[in-house]
Amino acid sequence: MSPDAREDTCAVCGGPAAQRCANCRAARYCGRAHQRAHWKDGHKAACHPYVVLTSPALGRHWVAARDIKAGEVLLEERPLVVGPKAGSPPVCLACYAPVTDGRTCSACGWPVCGARCEMAPVHRLAECPLIAGQYDARRSAVYCFVTPLRCMLLDSSEGDRRAAFRSLQSHLDRRIGTPLYQAYAINVAAFVLDRLGLRRLADSDGGPHDERSALEATAVLDTNAFEVRREGGRKFRAVYSQASMMAHSCTPNTKHVFVGDPADGCPVIRITAAVAIGLGCPVTATYTQTLWCTRDRLRHLQSAKCFECACPRCTDPTELGTHLGSIACRACATGRVPITADGPWQCTGCGRRTDDSGGDGVAEAEHHVRSLSRADGAGFERFVKQVYASEWLPLHAGHYVTVGAKYALAQLYSNRISELTPAQLKYNTKICEELLWLADVLEPGITRFRGLLLFYLVRGLKQLNRVTKTKQNNYETIKNYTEEAVVILKTEPDLVHLIEQLQ
């Protein structure tokens, strides 16, 4: 009998197992000696507090193998493939920093930061020999083929990475007839196969490169890639083997950050439990934005990820009681009308039914908010106050357009904290507390959204105490908010520096 033949046998010797790994709860051992031996022999890399299961509804997904505490790091993983986004502006092909000084690779002529990036294996050993003379800054889609090409060039020396990448879902059959993939057939498939000559080269398995393989690589990227944002304006995408298998939820129980040198073009992804996760519960991430309404989240998931979300938030017309996508009732003003796919819709207050989804009014409000300068504090203040005064019906205080304006105002206030009047500081407190309630429902726990809101709130309360020079009786509240903010900010590498401003 092999060591792995039975769940109750030692993973090393196959003998009776009296103990199991405390972290993953999967591997079993006859004693400490074999547990230590197995750890050194490869279990360390595979030991996680989750297991990967498969279901018809979720496909491959993570499930907690034990009770997980909030703040636990579940995974740190290097990427399978990294590269520029399809619509990227001119960036270095190794570290993805914006390039404006005209520096180029001496071998291929594409933008790089300097000699170090020019010689980086991610570029020099991948596309560099193929793309000489092909850079044209006038083409809007000039970078769209680079990352798919890197995926296609994964060879037999990178067998584990290649196999892991090819095992990921692509949904290509659902994408292939769309306008986007018709464009990719020209700008990616035809370009790399015919312009770069990849059609004449055998792939790493000895088979031909063809349009299907090029579009398959592109679709795997679109389905699984994470957007990476790093210091210095770096924006690019990366695919991770394990992290890509987490199920989506619009109220996720994990968050992810990217760690390591900000200039490193191969960032490690760190997955952290945002809240406690019970044994047997799905471990989830989100592919959308918290402050999007259900309509916008579903549209994005359908077009970008090719699935229909059925999480508790998406299946609740009230969005878990937040009414982020509901409109204000024109009859009673205080009621909310949840807008679903099909009307007529009914007010939760007075019960009135209506065929008016409020689409025109919402679109006008969205256009107005987008037209405001990010520095126009007075404009955001005026808009939010007008919503509260029912001057922007069918919007209400908790509508997603209003909430977006409030969040922009909280950020703006934080950047100008020393210039704010006592009235503005009190208004900052009101806005932040309202948004914290929303965070508690939609993105609770140790999350970036909640951490930033606490930061804005604490700074505003401290400044209010300073400018009013009166005892506010809020020192205990400030202390508690500060302690929670510090816990969260410590888990966000690019926000750690904010902690100094809370002291």
Coordinates of C-alpha atoms in Angstrom, one line a residue:
M1 CA 0.0 0.0 0.0
S2 CA 1.4 3.4 -0.9
P3 CA 1.8 6.1 1.7
D4 CA -1.1 8.2 0.2
A5 CA -3.5 5.3 -0.3
R6 CA -5.5 5.9 2.8
E7 CA -6.3 9.1 4.6
D8 CA -5.4 7.7 8.0
T9 CA -1.9 6.6 7.1
C10 CA 1.4 8.4 7.5
A11 CA 2.3 10.4 4.4
V12 CA 5.9 9.2 4.7
C13 CA 5.9 5.6 5.7
G14 CA 2.3 4.5 5.2
G15 CA 2.0 3.3 8.8
P16 CA -0.8 4.2 11.2
A17 CA -1.1 7.9 11.7
A18 CA -2.0 9.4 15.0
Q19 CA -1.5 13.1 14.2
R20 CA -2.1 15.5 11.4
C21 CA -0.6 18.7 10.1
A22 CA -2.1 21.5 12.3
N23 CA -2.1 24.0 9.4
C24 CA -3.7 22.2 6.4
R25 CA -5.3 19.4 8.4
A26 CA -4.8 17.1 5.4
A27 CA -1.4 15.4 5.8
R28 CA -1.2 12.7 8.5
Y29 CA 1.9 11.3 10.3
C30 CA 2.9 8.5 12.6
G31 CA 5.0 11.0 14.6
R32 CA 7.0 14.2 14.7
A33 CA 10.0 12.8 13.0
H34 CA 8.1 11.9 9.8
Q35 CA 6.2 15.2 10.0
R36 CA 9.5 17.1 10.0
A37 CA 10.9 15.0 7.2
H38 CA 7.8 15.5 5.0
W39 CA 7.9 19.3 5.6
K40 CA 11.5 19.4 4.2
D41 CA 10.6 17.0 1.4
G42 CA 8.0 19.3 -0.2
H43 CA 5.0 19.5 2.1
K44 CA 6.0 23.1 3.0
A45 CA 5.1 24.3 -0.5
A46 CA 1.8 22.5 -0.5
C47 CA 0.7 23.2 3.1
H48 CA -2.2 25.7 3.2
P49 CA -5.2 26.0 5.5
Y50 CA -7.5 25.3 2.5
V51 CA -8.2 22.5 0.0
V52 CA -9.1 22.9 -3.6
L53 CA -12.4 21.3 -4.5
T54 CA -14.5 21.2 -7.6
S55 CA -18.2 21.8 -8.0
P56 CA -20.6 22.3 -10.9
A57 CA -21.5 25.8 -9.6
L58 CA -18.0 27.1 -8.7
G59 CA -15.6 24.9 -10.6
R60 CA -12.3 24.6 -8.8
H61 CA -12.4 26.7 -5.6
W62 CA -10.9 27.0 -2.2
V63 CA -12.6 25.6 0.9
A64 CA -11.3 26.1 4.5
A65 CA -9.6 23.0 5.8
R66 CA -9.9 24.3 9.3
D67 CA -11.2 27.4 11.2
I68 CA -9.3 30.3 9.9
K69 CA -8.7 33.5 12.0
A70 CA -9.1 37.0 10.6
G71 CA -5.6 38.3 9.6
E72 CA -4.1 34.9 8.8
V73 CA -2.0 34.7 5.7
L74 CA -3.4 31.9 3.6
L75 CA -1.0 32.0 0.6
E76 CA 2.1 33.7 -0.7
E77 CA 2.8 32.8 -4.3
R78 CA 5.0 33.9 -7.2
P79 CA 3.3 34.5 -10.6
L80 CA 3.2 32.1 -13.5
V81 CA 3.3 34.9 -16.1
V82 CA 3.6 38.6 -15.8
G83 CA 3.3 41.3 -18.4
P84 CA 1.8 44.6 -19.5
K85 CA -1.9 45.2 -19.8
A86 CA -3.5 45.0 -23.2
G87 CA -4.1 48.8 -23.4
S88 CA -0.8 49.8 -21.7
P89 CA 0.8 53.1 -22.3
P90 CA 4.6 53.0 -23.0
V91 CA 6.2 51.0 -20.1
C92 CA 9.4 49.2 -19.4
L93 CA 9.0 45.5 -20.5
A94 CA 10.7 44.3 -17.3
C95 CA 9.5 46.4 -14.4
Y96 CA 6.5 48.2 -16.1
A97 CA 7.5 51.7 -14.9
P98 CA 6.2 54.4 -17.3
V99 CA 8.9 55.3 -19.8
T100 CA 9.0 58.9 -21.0
D101 CA 12.7 59.4 -21.6
G102 CA 13.0 57.5 -24.8
R103 CA 15.2 54.7 -23.4
T104 CA 15.0 51.5 -25.4
C105 CA 16.3 48.0 -25.5
S106 CA 19.5 47.8 -27.6
A107 CA 18.4 44.4 -29.0
C108 CA 14.7 45.0 -29.9
G109 CA 14.1 48.7 -29.6
W110 CA 11.2 48.5 -27.2
P111 CA 11.0 50.8 -24.1
V112 CA 13.0 49.8 -21.0
C113 CA 14.3 51.6 -17.9
G114 CA 17.9 50.8 -18.4
A115 CA 20.6 48.1 -18.7
R116 CA 19.3 46.1 -15.7
C117 CA 15.8 45.8 -17.2
E118 CA 17.1 45.3 -20.7
M119 CA 18.9 42.1 -19.5
A120 CA 16.0 40.9 -17.2
P121 CA 15.1 37.3 -18.2
V122 CA 11.4 38.1 -18.2
H123 CA 12.1 40.2 -21.4
R124 CA 15.4 39.1 -22.8
L125 CA 14.6 35.4 -22.7
A126 CA 11.0 35.8 -23.9
E127 CA 9.8 38.2 -26.6
C128 CA 13.0 40.2 -27.1
P129 CA 14.5 38.0 -30.0
L130 CA 11.2 38.2 -31.9
I131 CA 10.0 41.8 -31.6
A132 CA 12.9 43.8 -33.0
G133 CA 11.6 46.7 -35.2
Q134 CA 7.9 46.1 -34.2
Y135 CA 7.5 49.0 -31.7
D136 CA 5.1 51.7 -32.9
A137 CA 4.0 54.2 -30.2
R138 CA 1.2 55.4 -32.5
R139 CA -0.6 52.0 -32.2
S140 CA -3.1 52.0 -29.4
A141 CA -2.9 48.2 -29.1
V142 CA 0.9 48.1 -29.4
Y143 CA 1.3 46.1 -26.1
C144 CA -1.8 43.8 -26.4
F145 CA 0.2 40.8 -27.7
V146 CA 3.2 40.9 -25.3
T147 CA 1.7 39.0 -22.3
P148 CA -0.1 36.4 -24.5
L149 CA 3.2 35.9 -26.3
R150 CA 5.0 35.2 -23.1
C151 CA 2.3 32.6 -22.2
M152 CA 2.8 30.9 -25.5
L153 CA 6.6 30.9 -25.0
L154 CA 6.5 29.0 -21.7
D155 CA 8.7 26.0 -22.7
S156 CA 9.6 22.6 -21.4
S157 CA 12.2 24.1 -19.0
E158 CA 9.3 25.7 -17.2
G159 CA 7.2 22.6 -17.2
D160 CA 5.4 23.2 -13.9
R161 CA 4.5 26.8 -14.8
R162 CA 3.4 25.8 -18.3
A163 CA 1.2 23.0 -17.0
A164 CA -0.3 25.2 -14.3
F165 CA -1.1 27.9 -16.8
R166 CA -2.7 25.6 -19.3
S167 CA -4.8 24.1 -16.6
L168 CA -6.6 27.4 -15.9
Q169 CA -10.0 28.1 -17.3
S170 CA -10.2 30.3 -20.4
H171 CA -13.9 30.3 -21.4
L172 CA -12.6 30.8 -25.0
D173 CA -15.6 29.2 -26.7
R174 CA -17.8 31.9 -25.1
R175 CA -15.4 34.7 -25.9
I176 CA -14.3 33.9 -29.4
G177 CA -17.1 35.5 -31.4
T178 CA -17.2 38.7 -29.4
P179 CA -16.0 42.0 -31.0
L180 CA -13.0 42.0 -28.5
Y181 CA -11.8 38.6 -29.6
Q182 CA -12.3 39.4 -33.3
A183 CA -9.9 42.3 -32.7
Y184 CA -7.6 39.9 -30.7
A185 CA -7.6 37.5 -33.7
I186 CA -5.8 40.3 -35.7
N187 CA -3.8 42.2 -33.0
V188 CA -2.7 39.1 -31.1
A189 CA -3.1 35.9 -33.0
A190 CA -2.2 37.1 -36.5
F191 CA 0.5 39.4 -35.2
V192 CA 2.4 36.8 -33.2
L193 CA 1.9 34.0 -35.7
D194 CA 2.6 35.8 -39.0
R195 CA 4.3 39.1 -38.2
L196 CA 6.6 37.6 -35.5
G197 CA 6.9 34.2 -37.3
L198 CA 5.6 32.0 -34.4
R199 CA 3.5 30.0 -36.8
R200 CA 6.8 28.5 -38.2
L201 CA 8.0 27.5 -34.7
A202 CA 6.8 24.4 -32.8
D203 CA 5.5 25.0 -29.3
S204 CA 7.1 23.4 -26.3
D205 CA 5.2 20.2 -26.8
G206 CA 6.3 19.9 -30.4
G207 CA 2.9 20.9 -31.9
P208 CA 2.2 23.9 -34.0
H209 CA 1.4 27.4 -32.8
D210 CA -2.0 28.4 -34.3
E211 CA -4.8 30.9 -33.8
R212 CA -6.5 28.8 -31.2
S213 CA -3.5 28.6 -29.0
A214 CA -2.9 32.3 -29.3
L215 CA -6.5 33.2 -28.4
E216 CA -6.5 30.5 -25.6
A217 CA -3.5 32.2 -24.0
T218 CA -5.3 35.6 -24.2
A219 CA -8.5 34.1 -22.8
V220 CA -6.7 32.5 -19.8
L221 CA -5.2 35.9 -19.0
D222 CA -8.6 37.7 -19.3
T223 CA -10.2 35.1 -17.0
N224 CA -7.5 34.8 -14.4
A225 CA -5.1 37.7 -14.3
F226 CA -4.9 40.0 -11.3
E227 CA -4.2 43.7 -11.9
V228 CA -1.0 44.7 -10.1
R229 CA -0.5 48.3 -9.0
R230 CA 2.8 49.3 -7.6
E231 CA 4.7 52.4 -6.7
G232 CA 5.9 54.8 -9.4
G233 CA 2.7 54.4 -11.5
R234 CA 3.3 50.8 -12.4
K235 CA 0.2 49.0 -13.6
F236 CA 0.4 45.5 -15.1
R237 CA -1.1 42.0 -14.9
A238 CA -0.1 38.7 -13.4
V239 CA -1.5 35.2 -13.3
Y240 CA -1.1 33.0 -10.2
S241 CA -1.7 29.3 -10.1
Q242 CA -3.3 28.9 -6.7
A243 CA -4.7 32.3 -6.2
S244 CA -6.6 32.1 -9.5
M245 CA -8.7 29.2 -8.1
M246 CA -10.5 31.2 -5.4
A247 CA -14.2 31.5 -6.0
H248 CA -15.6 35.0 -6.5
S249 CA -18.0 36.7 -4.1
C250 CA -19.2 40.3 -4.1
T251 CA -18.7 40.2 -0.3
P252 CA -15.3 38.4 -0.2
N253 CA -13.8 37.0 3.0
T254 CA -10.2 37.5 1.8
K255 CA -8.1 40.3 0.4
H256 CA -4.8 40.3 -1.5
V257 CA -1.8 42.5 -1.7
F258 CA 1.5 42.4 -3.6
V259 CA 4.7 42.2 -1.6
G260 CA 8.4 42.6 -2.3
D261 CA 10.4 45.2 -4.0
P262 CA 8.0 47.7 -5.7
A263 CA 10.3 47.8 -8.7
D264 CA 10.2 44.0 -9.0
G265 CA 8.3 42.9 -12.1
C266 CA 7.5 39.5 -10.5
P267 CA 5.5 40.4 -7.4
V268 CA 4.5 37.9 -4.8
I269 CA 0.7 37.8 -4.1
R270 CA -0.3 37.5 -0.5
I271 CA -3.8 36.3 0.3
T272 CA -5.1 37.2 3.8
A273 CA -8.3 36.3 5.6
A274 CA -10.2 39.6 6.1
V275 CA -12.7 37.9 8.5
A276 CA -12.8 34.6 10.3
I277 CA -13.6 31.7 8.0
G278 CA -15.2 28.6 9.3
L279 CA -14.2 25.0 8.5
G280 CA -15.7 23.9 5.2
C281 CA -16.7 27.4 4.1
P282 CA -15.6 28.7 0.6
V283 CA -12.6 31.0 0.7
T284 CA -13.5 33.9 -1.7
A285 CA -12.0 36.9 -3.5
T286 CA -13.7 39.6 -5.6
Y287 CA -13.2 40.5 -9.2
T288 CA -15.3 43.7 -8.9
Q289 CA -15.4 46.9 -7.0
T290 CA -17.2 47.2 -3.7
L291 CA -19.0 50.4 -4.5
W292 CA -20.4 49.2 -7.8
C293 CA -24.1 48.4 -7.9
T294 CA -25.3 44.9 -8.8
R295 CA -26.1 45.9 -12.3
D296 CA -22.6 47.1 -13.0
R297 CA -20.9 44.2 -11.2
L298 CA -23.0 41.6 -13.1
R299 CA -22.1 43.3 -16.4
H300 CA -18.5 43.3 -15.6
L301 CA -18.4 39.7 -14.5
Q302 CA -20.3 38.5 -17.6
S303 CA -18.1 40.4 -20.1
A304 CA -14.7 40.1 -18.4
K305 CA -15.0 36.7 -16.5
C306 CA -17.8 34.9 -18.4
F307 CA -19.9 33.9 -15.5
E308 CA -23.1 35.0 -13.7
C309 CA -22.6 35.8 -10.0
A310 CA -25.2 34.2 -7.6
C311 CA -23.6 35.4 -4.4
P312 CA -25.9 36.6 -1.5
R313 CA -25.3 40.2 -2.4
C314 CA -26.2 39.8 -6.1
T315 CA -29.3 37.7 -5.4
D316 CA -30.7 40.2 -2.9
P317 CA -32.5 43.1 -4.6
T318 CA -31.6 45.4 -1.7
E319 CA -27.9 44.5 -1.8
L320 CA -27.9 43.2 1.8
G321 CA -30.0 46.2 3.0
T322 CA -27.6 48.8 1.6
H323 CA -29.9 49.8 -1.3
L324 CA -26.7 50.8 -3.2
G325 CA -28.5 50.3 -6.6
S326 CA -32.0 51.2 -5.5
I327 CA -33.6 54.5 -6.3
A328 CA -35.6 56.9 -4.0
C329 CA -39.3 56.5 -4.3
R330 CA -40.8 59.6 -6.0
A331 CA -44.1 59.1 -4.2
C332 CA -43.0 58.9 -0.6
A333 CA -39.3 60.1 -0.9
T334 CA -38.2 58.0 2.1
G335 CA -38.8 54.6 0.6
R336 CA -36.4 52.7 -1.7
V337 CA -37.2 51.0 -5.0
P338 CA -34.8 48.1 -5.7
I339 CA -34.1 47.9 -9.4
T340 CA -33.8 44.4 -10.7
A341 CA -33.6 43.1 -14.3
D342 CA -37.3 43.2 -14.9
G343 CA -39.9 45.7 -13.8
P344 CA -42.3 47.0 -12.6
W345 CA -40.5 47.7 -9.4
Q346 CA -42.0 48.3 -5.9
C347 CA -41.2 50.7 -3.1
T348 CA -40.1 49.1 0.1
G349 CA -41.8 51.9 2.0
C350 CA -45.2 52.9 0.6
G351 CA -45.6 49.8 -1.7
R352 CA -46.1 51.9 -4.8
R353 CA -45.2 50.1 -8.1
T354 CA -43.5 51.9 -10.9
D355 CA -42.1 51.3 -14.4
D356 CA -39.6 54.1 -14.0
S357 CA -36.1 52.7 -13.2
G358 CA -34.7 56.2 -12.8
G359 CA -32.1 55.5 -15.4
D360 CA -32.0 59.0 -17.0
G361 CA -31.7 60.7 -13.6
V362 CA -29.0 58.3 -12.5
A363 CA -27.1 58.7 -15.7
E364 CA -27.2 62.5 -15.4
A365 CA -25.9 62.3 -11.8
E366 CA -23.1 60.0 -12.9
H367 CA -22.1 62.4 -15.6
H368 CA -22.2 65.3 -13.2
V369 CA -19.9 63.6 -10.7
R370 CA -17.5 62.4 -13.3
S371 CA -17.2 66.0 -14.6
L372 CA -16.1 67.3 -11.2
S373 CA -12.4 67.8 -10.7
R374 CA -10.8 65.5 -8.1
A375 CA -9.7 68.7 -6.3
D376 CA -13.2 70.3 -6.4
G377 CA -14.2 69.9 -2.8
A378 CA -16.9 72.5 -3.0
G379 CA -18.4 70.7 -6.0
F380 CA -18.6 67.4 -4.2
E381 CA -19.9 69.0 -1.0
R382 CA -22.6 70.7 -3.0
F383 CA -23.6 67.5 -4.8
V384 CA -23.9 65.4 -1.7
K385 CA -25.9 68.1 0.2
Q386 CA -28.2 68.4 -2.8
V387 CA -28.9 64.7 -2.7
Y388 CA -29.7 64.9 1.0
A389 CA -32.1 67.7 0.1
S390 CA -33.8 65.5 -2.5
E391 CA -32.7 67.8 -5.3
W392 CA -31.1 64.9 -7.3
L393 CA -34.0 62.5 -7.3
P394 CA -34.1 59.5 -7.8
L395 CA -30.8 59.4 -5.9
H396 CA -30.6 59.0 -2.1
A397 CA -28.0 59.1 0.5
G398 CA -27.0 55.5 0.1
H399 CA -27.1 55.3 -3.7
Y400 CA -23.9 54.2 -5.4
V401 CA -23.4 57.5 -7.1
T402 CA -23.8 59.4 -3.9
V403 CA -21.6 57.0 -2.0
G404 CA -18.9 57.4 -4.7
A405 CA -19.0 61.2 -4.2
K406 CA -18.8 60.8 -0.4
Y407 CA -15.7 58.6 -0.7
A408 CA -14.1 61.1 -3.1
L409 CA -14.9 63.9 -0.6
A410 CA -13.4 61.9 2.3
Q411 CA -10.2 61.4 0.3
L412 CA -10.1 65.1 -0.6
Y413 CA -10.6 66.2 3.0
S414 CA -7.8 63.9 4.2
N415 CA -5.4 65.6 1.7
R416 CA -6.4 69.0 3.0
I417 CA -6.9 68.2 6.6
S418 CA -5.1 71.3 8.0
E419 CA -7.2 73.6 5.8
L420 CA -10.7 72.4 6.8
T421 CA -13.1 74.4 8.8
P422 CA -14.8 73.0 11.9
A423 CA -18.0 72.5 9.9
Q424 CA -16.1 70.5 7.2
L425 CA -14.3 68.4 9.9
K426 CA -17.7 67.5 11.4
Y427 CA -19.0 66.7 7.9
N428 CA -16.0 64.5 7.4
T429 CA -17.0 62.6 10.5
K430 CA -20.5 62.1 9.3
I431 CA -19.4 60.9 5.8
C432 CA -16.8 58.5 7.2
E433 CA -19.2 57.0 9.7
E434 CA -21.8 56.4 7.0
L435 CA -19.2 54.7 4.8
L436 CA -17.9 52.6 7.6
W437 CA -21.4 51.2 8.1
L438 CA -21.4 50.3 4.4
A439 CA -17.9 48.7 4.8
D440 CA -19.2 46.6 7.7
V441 CA -21.9 45.1 5.4
L442 CA -20.1 44.8 2.1
E443 CA -16.4 44.6 2.9
P444 CA -16.0 43.8 6.6
G445 CA -12.9 43.0 8.6
I446 CA -9.3 43.7 7.8
T447 CA -9.9 45.4 4.5
R448 CA -8.2 48.3 2.6
F449 CA -11.5 50.1 2.3
R450 CA -12.2 50.0 6.0
G451 CA -8.6 50.8 6.9
L452 CA -8.6 54.0 4.8
L453 CA -11.9 55.1 6.2
L454 CA -10.7 54.7 9.7
F455 CA -7.5 56.7 8.8
Y456 CA -9.7 59.5 7.3
L457 CA -11.9 59.5 10.3
V458 CA -9.2 59.5 13.0
R459 CA -7.3 62.3 11.3
G460 CA -10.5 64.4 11.0
L461 CA -11.4 63.8 14.7
K462 CA -8.0 64.8 15.9
Q463 CA -7.9 67.9 13.8
L464 CA -11.4 68.8 15.0
N465 CA -10.1 68.6 18.6
R466 CA -7.2 70.8 17.8
V467 CA -9.1 73.6 16.0
T468 CA -12.0 73.8 18.4
K469 CA -9.7 73.7 21.4
T470 CA -12.6 72.2 23.4
K471 CA -12.9 68.8 25.1
Q472 CA -14.9 66.6 22.7
N473 CA -15.2 63.6 25.0
N474 CA -14.1 61.4 22.1
Y475 CA -10.6 60.4 23.1
E476 CA -11.6 56.8 23.8
T477 CA -13.4 56.6 20.5
I478 CA -10.3 58.0 18.7
K479 CA -8.1 55.5 20.6
N480 CA -10.2 52.5 19.5
Y481 CA -10.5 53.7 15.9
T482 CA -6.7 54.3 15.8
E483 CA -5.9 50.9 17.1
E484 CA -8.1 49.2 14.5
A485 CA -6.7 51.4 11.7
V486 CA -3.1 50.5 12.6
V487 CA -4.0 46.7 12.6
I488 CA -5.3 47.1 9.0
L489 CA -2.7 49.5 7.6
K490 CA 0.1 47.1 8.7
T491 CA -1.3 44.5 6.3
E492 CA -1.2 46.9 3.3
P493 CA 2.4 47.4 2.2
D494 CA 1.8 50.6 0.3
L495 CA -0.2 52.2 3.2
V496 CA 2.1 51.4 6.2
H497 CA 3.5 54.8 6.0
L498 CA 0.1 56.3 6.9
I499 CA 0.5 54.9 10.5
E500 CA 2.9 57.7 11.3
Q501 CA 0.2 60.3 10.6
L502 CA -2.1 58.7 13.2
Q503 CA 0.4 58.9 16.1

